[in-house]
Coordinates of N, CA and C and ligand atoms in Angstrom, one line a residue:
X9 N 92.8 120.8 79.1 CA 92.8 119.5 79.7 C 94.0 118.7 79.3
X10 N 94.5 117.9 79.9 CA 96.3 117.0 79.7 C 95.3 115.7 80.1
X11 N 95.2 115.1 79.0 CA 94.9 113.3 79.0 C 96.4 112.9 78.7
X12 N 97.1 112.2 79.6 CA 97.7 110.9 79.3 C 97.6 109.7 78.9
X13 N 97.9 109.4 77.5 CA 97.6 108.1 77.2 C 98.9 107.2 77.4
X14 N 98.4 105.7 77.9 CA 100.0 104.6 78.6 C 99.6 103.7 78.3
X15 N 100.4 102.5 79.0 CA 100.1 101.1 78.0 C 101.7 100.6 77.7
X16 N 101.3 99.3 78.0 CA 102.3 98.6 77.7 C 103.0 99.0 76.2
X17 N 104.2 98.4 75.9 CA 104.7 99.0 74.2 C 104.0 98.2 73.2
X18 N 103.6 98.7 72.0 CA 103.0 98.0 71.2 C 101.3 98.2 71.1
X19 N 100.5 98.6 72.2 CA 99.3 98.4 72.4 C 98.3 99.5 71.4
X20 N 99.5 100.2 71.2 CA 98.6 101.4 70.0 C 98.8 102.8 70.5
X21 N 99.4 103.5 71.9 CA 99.1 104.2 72.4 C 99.6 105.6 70.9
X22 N 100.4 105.7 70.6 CA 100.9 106.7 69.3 C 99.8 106.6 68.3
X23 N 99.4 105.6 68.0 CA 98.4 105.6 67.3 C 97.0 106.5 67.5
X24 N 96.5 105.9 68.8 CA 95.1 106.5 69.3 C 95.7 107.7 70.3
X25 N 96.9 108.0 70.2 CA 97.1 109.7 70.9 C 97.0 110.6 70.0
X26 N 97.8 110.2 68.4 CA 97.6 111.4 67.4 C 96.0 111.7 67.0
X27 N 95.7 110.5 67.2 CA 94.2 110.3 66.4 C 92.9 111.2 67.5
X28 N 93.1 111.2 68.6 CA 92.3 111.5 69.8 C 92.9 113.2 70.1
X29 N 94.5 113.4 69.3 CA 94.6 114.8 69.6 C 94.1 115.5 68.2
X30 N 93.7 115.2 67.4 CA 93.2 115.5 66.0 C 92.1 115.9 66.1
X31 N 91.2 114.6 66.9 CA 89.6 114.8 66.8 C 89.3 115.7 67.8
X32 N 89.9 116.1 69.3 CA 89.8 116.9 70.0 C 90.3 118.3 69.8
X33 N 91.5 118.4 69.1 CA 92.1 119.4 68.2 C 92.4 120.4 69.4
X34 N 93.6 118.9 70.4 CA 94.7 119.2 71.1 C 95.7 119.0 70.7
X35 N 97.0 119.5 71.4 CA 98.3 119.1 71.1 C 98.5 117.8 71.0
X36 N 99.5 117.6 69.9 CA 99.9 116.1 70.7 C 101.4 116.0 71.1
X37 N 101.9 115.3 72.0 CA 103.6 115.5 72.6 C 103.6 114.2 72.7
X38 N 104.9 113.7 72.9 CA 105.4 112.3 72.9 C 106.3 112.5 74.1
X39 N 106.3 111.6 75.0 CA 107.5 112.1 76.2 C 108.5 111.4 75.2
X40 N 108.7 110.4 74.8 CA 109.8 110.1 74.5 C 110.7 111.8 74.0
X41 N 110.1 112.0 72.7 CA 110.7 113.5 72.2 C 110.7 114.4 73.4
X42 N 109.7 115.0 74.0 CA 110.0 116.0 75.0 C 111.0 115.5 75.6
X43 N 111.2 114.5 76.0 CA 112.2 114.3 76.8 C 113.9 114.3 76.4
X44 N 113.8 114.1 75.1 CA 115.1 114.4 74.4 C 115.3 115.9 74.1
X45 N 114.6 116.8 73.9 CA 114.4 117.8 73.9 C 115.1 118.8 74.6
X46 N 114.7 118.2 75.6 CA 115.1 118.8 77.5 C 115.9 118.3 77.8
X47 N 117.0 117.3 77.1 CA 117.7 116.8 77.9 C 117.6 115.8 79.3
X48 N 116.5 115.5 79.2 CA 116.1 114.9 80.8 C 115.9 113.4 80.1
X49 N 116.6 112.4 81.1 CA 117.2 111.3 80.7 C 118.4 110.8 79.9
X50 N 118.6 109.6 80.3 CA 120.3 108.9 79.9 C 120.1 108.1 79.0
X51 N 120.9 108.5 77.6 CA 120.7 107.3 76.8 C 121.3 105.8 77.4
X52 N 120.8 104.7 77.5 CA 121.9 103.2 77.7 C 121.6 102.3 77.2
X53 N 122.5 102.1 76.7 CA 122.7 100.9 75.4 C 121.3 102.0 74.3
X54 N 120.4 101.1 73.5 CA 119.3 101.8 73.1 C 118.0 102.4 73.7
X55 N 118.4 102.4 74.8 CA 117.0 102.5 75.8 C 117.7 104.2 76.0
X56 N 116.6 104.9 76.7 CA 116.4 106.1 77.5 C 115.9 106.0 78.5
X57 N 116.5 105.9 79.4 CA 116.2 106.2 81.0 C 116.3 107.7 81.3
X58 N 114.5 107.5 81.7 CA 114.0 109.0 82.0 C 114.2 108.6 83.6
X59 N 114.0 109.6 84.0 CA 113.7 110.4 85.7 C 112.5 111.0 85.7
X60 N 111.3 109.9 86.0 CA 110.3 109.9 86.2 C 109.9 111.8 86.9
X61 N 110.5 111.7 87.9 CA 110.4 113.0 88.8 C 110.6 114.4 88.1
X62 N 111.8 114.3 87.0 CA 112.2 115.7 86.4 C 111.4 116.1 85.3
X63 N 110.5 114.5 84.5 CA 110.0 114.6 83.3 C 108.4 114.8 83.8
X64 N 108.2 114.7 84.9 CA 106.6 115.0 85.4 C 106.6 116.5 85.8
X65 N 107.9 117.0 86.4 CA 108.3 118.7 86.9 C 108.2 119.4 85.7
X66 N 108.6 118.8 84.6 CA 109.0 119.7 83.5 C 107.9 119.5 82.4
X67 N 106.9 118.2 82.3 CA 106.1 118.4 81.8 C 104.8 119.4 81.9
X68 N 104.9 119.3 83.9 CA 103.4 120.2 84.7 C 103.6 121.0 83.9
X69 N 105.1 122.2 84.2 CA 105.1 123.5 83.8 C 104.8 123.5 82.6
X70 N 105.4 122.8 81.5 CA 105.2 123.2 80.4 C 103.8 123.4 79.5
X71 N 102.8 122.1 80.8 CA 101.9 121.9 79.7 C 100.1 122.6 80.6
X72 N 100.4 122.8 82.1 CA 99.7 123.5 82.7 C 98.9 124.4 81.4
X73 N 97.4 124.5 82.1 CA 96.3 125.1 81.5 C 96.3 124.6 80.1
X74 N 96.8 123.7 79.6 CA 96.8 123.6 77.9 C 95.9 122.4 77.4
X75 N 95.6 122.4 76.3 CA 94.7 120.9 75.8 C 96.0 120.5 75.2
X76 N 95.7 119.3 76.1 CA 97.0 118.3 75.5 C 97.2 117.1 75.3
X77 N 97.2 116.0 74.4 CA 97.6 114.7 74.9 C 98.9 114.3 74.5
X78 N 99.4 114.0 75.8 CA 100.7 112.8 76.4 C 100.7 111.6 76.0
X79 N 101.6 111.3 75.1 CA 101.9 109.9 74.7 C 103.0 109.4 74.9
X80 N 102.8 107.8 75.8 CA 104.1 107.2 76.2 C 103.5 106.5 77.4
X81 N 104.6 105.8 77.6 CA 104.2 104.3 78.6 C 104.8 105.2 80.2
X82 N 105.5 106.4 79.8 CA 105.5 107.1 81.3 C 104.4 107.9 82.1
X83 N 103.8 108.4 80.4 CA 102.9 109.4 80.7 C 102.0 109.7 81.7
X84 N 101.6 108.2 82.7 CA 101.0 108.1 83.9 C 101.5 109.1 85.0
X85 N 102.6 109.4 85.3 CA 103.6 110.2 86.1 C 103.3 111.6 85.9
X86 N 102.8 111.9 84.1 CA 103.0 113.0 84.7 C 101.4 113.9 85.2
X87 N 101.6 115.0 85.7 CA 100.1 115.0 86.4 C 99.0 115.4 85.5
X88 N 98.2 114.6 85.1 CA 97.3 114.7 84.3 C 95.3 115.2 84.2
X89 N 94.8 115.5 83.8 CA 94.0 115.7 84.2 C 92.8 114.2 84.3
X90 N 93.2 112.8 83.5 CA 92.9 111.8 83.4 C 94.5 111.0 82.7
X91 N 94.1 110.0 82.5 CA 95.1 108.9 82.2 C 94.2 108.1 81.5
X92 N 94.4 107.7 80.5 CA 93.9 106.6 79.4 C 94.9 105.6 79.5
X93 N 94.6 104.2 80.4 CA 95.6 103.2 80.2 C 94.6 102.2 78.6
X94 N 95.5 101.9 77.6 CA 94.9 101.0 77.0 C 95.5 99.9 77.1
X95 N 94.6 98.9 76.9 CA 94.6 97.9 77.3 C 94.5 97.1 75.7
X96 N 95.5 95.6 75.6 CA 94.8 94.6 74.7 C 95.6 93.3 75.1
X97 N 94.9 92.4 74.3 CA 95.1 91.1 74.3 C 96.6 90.9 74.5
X98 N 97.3 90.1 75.1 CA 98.7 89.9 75.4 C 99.2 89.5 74.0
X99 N 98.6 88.1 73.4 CA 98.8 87.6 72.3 C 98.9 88.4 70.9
X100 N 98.0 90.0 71.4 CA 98.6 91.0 70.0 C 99.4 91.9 70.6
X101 N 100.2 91.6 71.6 CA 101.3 92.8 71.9 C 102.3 92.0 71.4
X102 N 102.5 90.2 71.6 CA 102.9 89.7 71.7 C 103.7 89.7 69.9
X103 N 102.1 89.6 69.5 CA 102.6 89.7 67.4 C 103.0 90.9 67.1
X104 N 102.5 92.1 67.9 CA 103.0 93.5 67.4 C 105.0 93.0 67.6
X105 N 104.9 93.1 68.6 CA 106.3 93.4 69.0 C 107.3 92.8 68.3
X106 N 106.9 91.0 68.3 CA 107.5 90.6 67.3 C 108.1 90.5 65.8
X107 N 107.2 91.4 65.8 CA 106.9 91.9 63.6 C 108.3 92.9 64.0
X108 N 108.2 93.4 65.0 CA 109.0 94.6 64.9 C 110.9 94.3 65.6
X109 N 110.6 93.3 65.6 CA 111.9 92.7 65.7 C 112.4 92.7 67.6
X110 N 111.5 92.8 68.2 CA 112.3 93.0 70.0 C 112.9 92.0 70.1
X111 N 113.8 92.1 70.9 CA 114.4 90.5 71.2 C 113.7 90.1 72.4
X112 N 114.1 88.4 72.1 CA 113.3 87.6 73.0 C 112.8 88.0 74.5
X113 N 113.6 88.3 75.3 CA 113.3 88.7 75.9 C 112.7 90.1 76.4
X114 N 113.1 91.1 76.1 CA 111.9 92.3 75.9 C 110.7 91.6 75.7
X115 N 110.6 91.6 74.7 CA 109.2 90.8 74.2 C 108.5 89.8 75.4
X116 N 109.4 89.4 76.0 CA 108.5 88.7 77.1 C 108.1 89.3 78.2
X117 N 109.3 90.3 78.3 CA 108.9 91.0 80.1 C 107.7 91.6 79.7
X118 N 107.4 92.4 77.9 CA 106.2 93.2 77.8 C 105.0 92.6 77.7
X119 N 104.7 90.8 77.7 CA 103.9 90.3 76.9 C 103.4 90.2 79.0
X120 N 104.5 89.7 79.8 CA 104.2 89.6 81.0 C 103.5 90.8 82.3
X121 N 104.1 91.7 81.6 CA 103.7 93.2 82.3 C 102.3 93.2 81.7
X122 N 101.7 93.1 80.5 CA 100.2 93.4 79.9 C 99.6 92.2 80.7
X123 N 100.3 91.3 80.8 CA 99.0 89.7 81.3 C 99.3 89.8 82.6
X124 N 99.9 90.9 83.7 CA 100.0 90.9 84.8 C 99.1 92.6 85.5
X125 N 99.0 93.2 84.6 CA 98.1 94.7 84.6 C 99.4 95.7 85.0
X126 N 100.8 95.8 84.8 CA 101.7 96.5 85.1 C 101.2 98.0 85.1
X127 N 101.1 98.2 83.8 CA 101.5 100.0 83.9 C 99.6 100.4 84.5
X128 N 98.4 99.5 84.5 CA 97.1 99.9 85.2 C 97.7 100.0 86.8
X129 N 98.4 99.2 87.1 CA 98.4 99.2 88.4 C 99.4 100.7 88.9
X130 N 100.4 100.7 88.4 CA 101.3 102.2 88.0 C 100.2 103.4 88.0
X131 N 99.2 103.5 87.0 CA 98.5 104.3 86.8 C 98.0 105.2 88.1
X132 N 97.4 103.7 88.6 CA 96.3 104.2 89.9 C 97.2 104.4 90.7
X133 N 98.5 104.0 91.2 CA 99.4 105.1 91.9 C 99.7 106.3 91.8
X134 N 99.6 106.3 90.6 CA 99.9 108.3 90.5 C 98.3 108.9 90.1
X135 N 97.2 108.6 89.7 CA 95.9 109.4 90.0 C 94.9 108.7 90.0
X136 N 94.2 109.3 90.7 CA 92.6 108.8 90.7 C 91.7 108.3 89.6
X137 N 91.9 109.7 88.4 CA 91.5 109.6 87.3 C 92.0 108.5 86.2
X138 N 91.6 107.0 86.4 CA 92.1 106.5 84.8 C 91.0 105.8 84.3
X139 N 91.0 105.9 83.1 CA 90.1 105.3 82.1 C 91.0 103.8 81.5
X140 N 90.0 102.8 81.5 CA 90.9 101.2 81.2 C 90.2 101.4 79.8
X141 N 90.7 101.3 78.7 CA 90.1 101.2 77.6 C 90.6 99.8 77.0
X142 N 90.0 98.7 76.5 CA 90.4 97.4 75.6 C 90.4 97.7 74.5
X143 N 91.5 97.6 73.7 CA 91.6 98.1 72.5 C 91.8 96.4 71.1
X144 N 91.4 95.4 72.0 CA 91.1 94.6 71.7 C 89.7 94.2 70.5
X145 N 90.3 93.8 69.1 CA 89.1 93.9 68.2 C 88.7 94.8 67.8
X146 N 89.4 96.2 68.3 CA 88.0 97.4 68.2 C 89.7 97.9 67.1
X147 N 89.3 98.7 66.2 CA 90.0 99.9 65.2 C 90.2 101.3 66.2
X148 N 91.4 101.8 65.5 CA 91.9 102.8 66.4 C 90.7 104.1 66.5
X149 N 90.1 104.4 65.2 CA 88.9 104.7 65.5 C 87.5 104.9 66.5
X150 N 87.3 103.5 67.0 CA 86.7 102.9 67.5 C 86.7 103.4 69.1
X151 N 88.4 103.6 69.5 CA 89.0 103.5 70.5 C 88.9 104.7 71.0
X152 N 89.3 105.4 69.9 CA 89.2 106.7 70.3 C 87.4 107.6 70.7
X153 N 86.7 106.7 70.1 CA 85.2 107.2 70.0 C 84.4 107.0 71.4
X154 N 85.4 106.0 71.8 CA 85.0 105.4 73.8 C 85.3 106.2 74.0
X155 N 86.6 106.7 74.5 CA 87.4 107.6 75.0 C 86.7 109.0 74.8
X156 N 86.8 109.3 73.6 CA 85.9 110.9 74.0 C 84.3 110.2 74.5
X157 N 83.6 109.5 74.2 CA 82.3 109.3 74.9 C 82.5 109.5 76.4
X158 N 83.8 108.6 76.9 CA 83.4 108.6 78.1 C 84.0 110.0 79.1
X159 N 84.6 110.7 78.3 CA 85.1 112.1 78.8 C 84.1 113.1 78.4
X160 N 83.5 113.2 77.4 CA 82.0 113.8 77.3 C 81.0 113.5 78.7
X161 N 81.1 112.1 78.5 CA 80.1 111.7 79.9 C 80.2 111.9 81.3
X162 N 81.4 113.0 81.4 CA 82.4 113.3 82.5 C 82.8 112.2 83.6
X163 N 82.8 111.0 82.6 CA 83.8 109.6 83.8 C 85.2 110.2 83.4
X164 N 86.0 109.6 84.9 CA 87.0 110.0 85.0 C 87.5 108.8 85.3
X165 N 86.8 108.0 85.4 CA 87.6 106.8 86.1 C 86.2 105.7 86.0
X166 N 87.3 104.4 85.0 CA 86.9 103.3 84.9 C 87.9 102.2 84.8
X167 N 87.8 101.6 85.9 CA 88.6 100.1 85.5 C 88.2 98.9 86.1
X168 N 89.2 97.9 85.9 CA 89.0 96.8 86.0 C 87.7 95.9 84.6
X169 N 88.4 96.2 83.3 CA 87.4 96.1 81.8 C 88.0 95.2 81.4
X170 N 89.1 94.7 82.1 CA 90.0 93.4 81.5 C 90.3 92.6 82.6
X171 N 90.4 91.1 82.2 CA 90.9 90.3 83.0 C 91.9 89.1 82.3
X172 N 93.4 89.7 82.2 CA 93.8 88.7 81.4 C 94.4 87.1 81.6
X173 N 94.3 86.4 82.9 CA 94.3 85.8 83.7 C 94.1 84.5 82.6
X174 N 92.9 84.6 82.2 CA 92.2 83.3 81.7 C 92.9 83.1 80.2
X175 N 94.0 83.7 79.9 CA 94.7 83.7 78.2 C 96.1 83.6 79.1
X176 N 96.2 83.4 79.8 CA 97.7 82.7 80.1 C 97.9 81.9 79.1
X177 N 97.7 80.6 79.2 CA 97.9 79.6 78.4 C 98.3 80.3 76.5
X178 N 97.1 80.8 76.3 CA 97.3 81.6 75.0 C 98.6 82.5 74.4
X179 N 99.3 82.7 76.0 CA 100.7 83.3 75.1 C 101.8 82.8 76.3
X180 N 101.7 81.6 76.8 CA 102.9 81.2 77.1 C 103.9 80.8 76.5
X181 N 104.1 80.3 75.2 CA 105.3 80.3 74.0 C 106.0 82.0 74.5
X182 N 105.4 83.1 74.7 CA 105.8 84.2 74.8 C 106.4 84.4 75.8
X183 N 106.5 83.7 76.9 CA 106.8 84.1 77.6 C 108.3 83.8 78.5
X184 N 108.8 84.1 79.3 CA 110.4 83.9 79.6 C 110.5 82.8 81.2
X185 N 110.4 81.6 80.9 CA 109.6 81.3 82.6 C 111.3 80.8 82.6
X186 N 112.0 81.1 82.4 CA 113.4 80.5 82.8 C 113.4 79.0 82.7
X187 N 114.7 78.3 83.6 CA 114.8 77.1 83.8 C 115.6 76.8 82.7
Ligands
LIG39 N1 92.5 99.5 68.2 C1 93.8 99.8 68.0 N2 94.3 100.9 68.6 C2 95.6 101.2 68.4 N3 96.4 100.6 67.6 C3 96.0 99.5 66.9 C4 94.6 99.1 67.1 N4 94.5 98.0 66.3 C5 95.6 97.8 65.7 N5 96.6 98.7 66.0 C6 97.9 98.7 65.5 O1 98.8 98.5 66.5 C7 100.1 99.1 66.3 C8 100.4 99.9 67.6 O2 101.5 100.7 67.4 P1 101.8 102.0 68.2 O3 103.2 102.5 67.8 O4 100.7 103.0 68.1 O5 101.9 101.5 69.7 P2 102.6 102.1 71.0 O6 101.8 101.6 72.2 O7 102.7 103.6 70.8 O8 104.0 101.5 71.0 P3 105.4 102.0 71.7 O9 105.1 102.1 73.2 O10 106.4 100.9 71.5 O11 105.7 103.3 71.1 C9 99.9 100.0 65.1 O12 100.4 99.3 64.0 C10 98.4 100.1 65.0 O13 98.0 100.3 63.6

């Protein structure tokens, strides 16, 4: 089975992908690395711009019939047998990110993509199958123990478990409204 785990940056996905490929005692891959690997994408400035299309072509083949989990904010793309988007509070993507030094602005487009549902809505473009997990309050433990419950319970699809609308206010210092 190939679970993709996605999510805005910061939300834990590395965290609860090693931890969920441990307890399931699947692979675990990182697109970022596969992708350096292969050569597929352009370094610019510090970013890596992948090609969504080559890194989904080259992931199918490689990882077809395998127990595997995908980790990375592309991983939705590639074809999976479910997608785990996690989900949390804007205000701790908000502190993660900043501990870790992003500049201002990063930090806001990602605090605005989580309080807008960016990469859930991505998701359900590319499959049927995604699980919304809130990784809010709960330990990476925690997160991962939904997650196989609800793949044990053969859901394949749950969302709409967040609604971040009403914490606007809560992380607007975070945010980049111009002007
Ligand atoms: N419930 C939780 N699930 C996952 N991570 C959590 C949770 N609670 C706290 N954390 C912390 O949040 C941080 C998430 O970092 P991590 O690198 O896993 O995020 P990421 O989504 O993979 O980021 P990036 O996309 O930038 O690589 C870690 O320091 C982790 O310990």
């Amino acid at each position: 089975m190939i679970i993709a785990v996605t999510g805005t940056p910061g939300v834990g996905k590395t965290t609860v992908s090693k931890l969920l490929s441990e307890r399931l005692g699947y692979e675990y891959v990182s697109v970022k690395d596969f992708a350096l690997e292969r050569g597929i994408g352009e370094r610019v400035g510090d970013e890596l711009e992948i090609d969504v299309d080559e890194l989904a072509d080259a992931m199918a083949g490689e990882f077809k019939g395998r127990d595997v989990v995908i980790d990375g904010h592309l991983s939705h793309f590639v074809p999976a047998d479910v997608v785990v988007v996690l989900r949390a509070h804007p205000r701790l993507i908000a502190e993660r990110l900043e501990k870790r030094g992003y500049p201002r602005k990063k930090l806001a487009e990602n605090v605005e993509a989580e309080l807008v549902d960016v990469i859930l809505v991505e998701a359900l473009e590319e499959n049927e199958n995604v699980l919304e997990v809130d990784t809010t309050g709960k330990t990476p433990e925690q997160v991962v123990e939904e997650i196989i419950g609800l793949i044990e319970k053969g859901i394949t699809r749950r969302v709409g478990v967040v609604d971040w609308s009403g914490v606007y206010d809560d992380v607007l210092p975070y945010l980049d409204l111009g002007g």
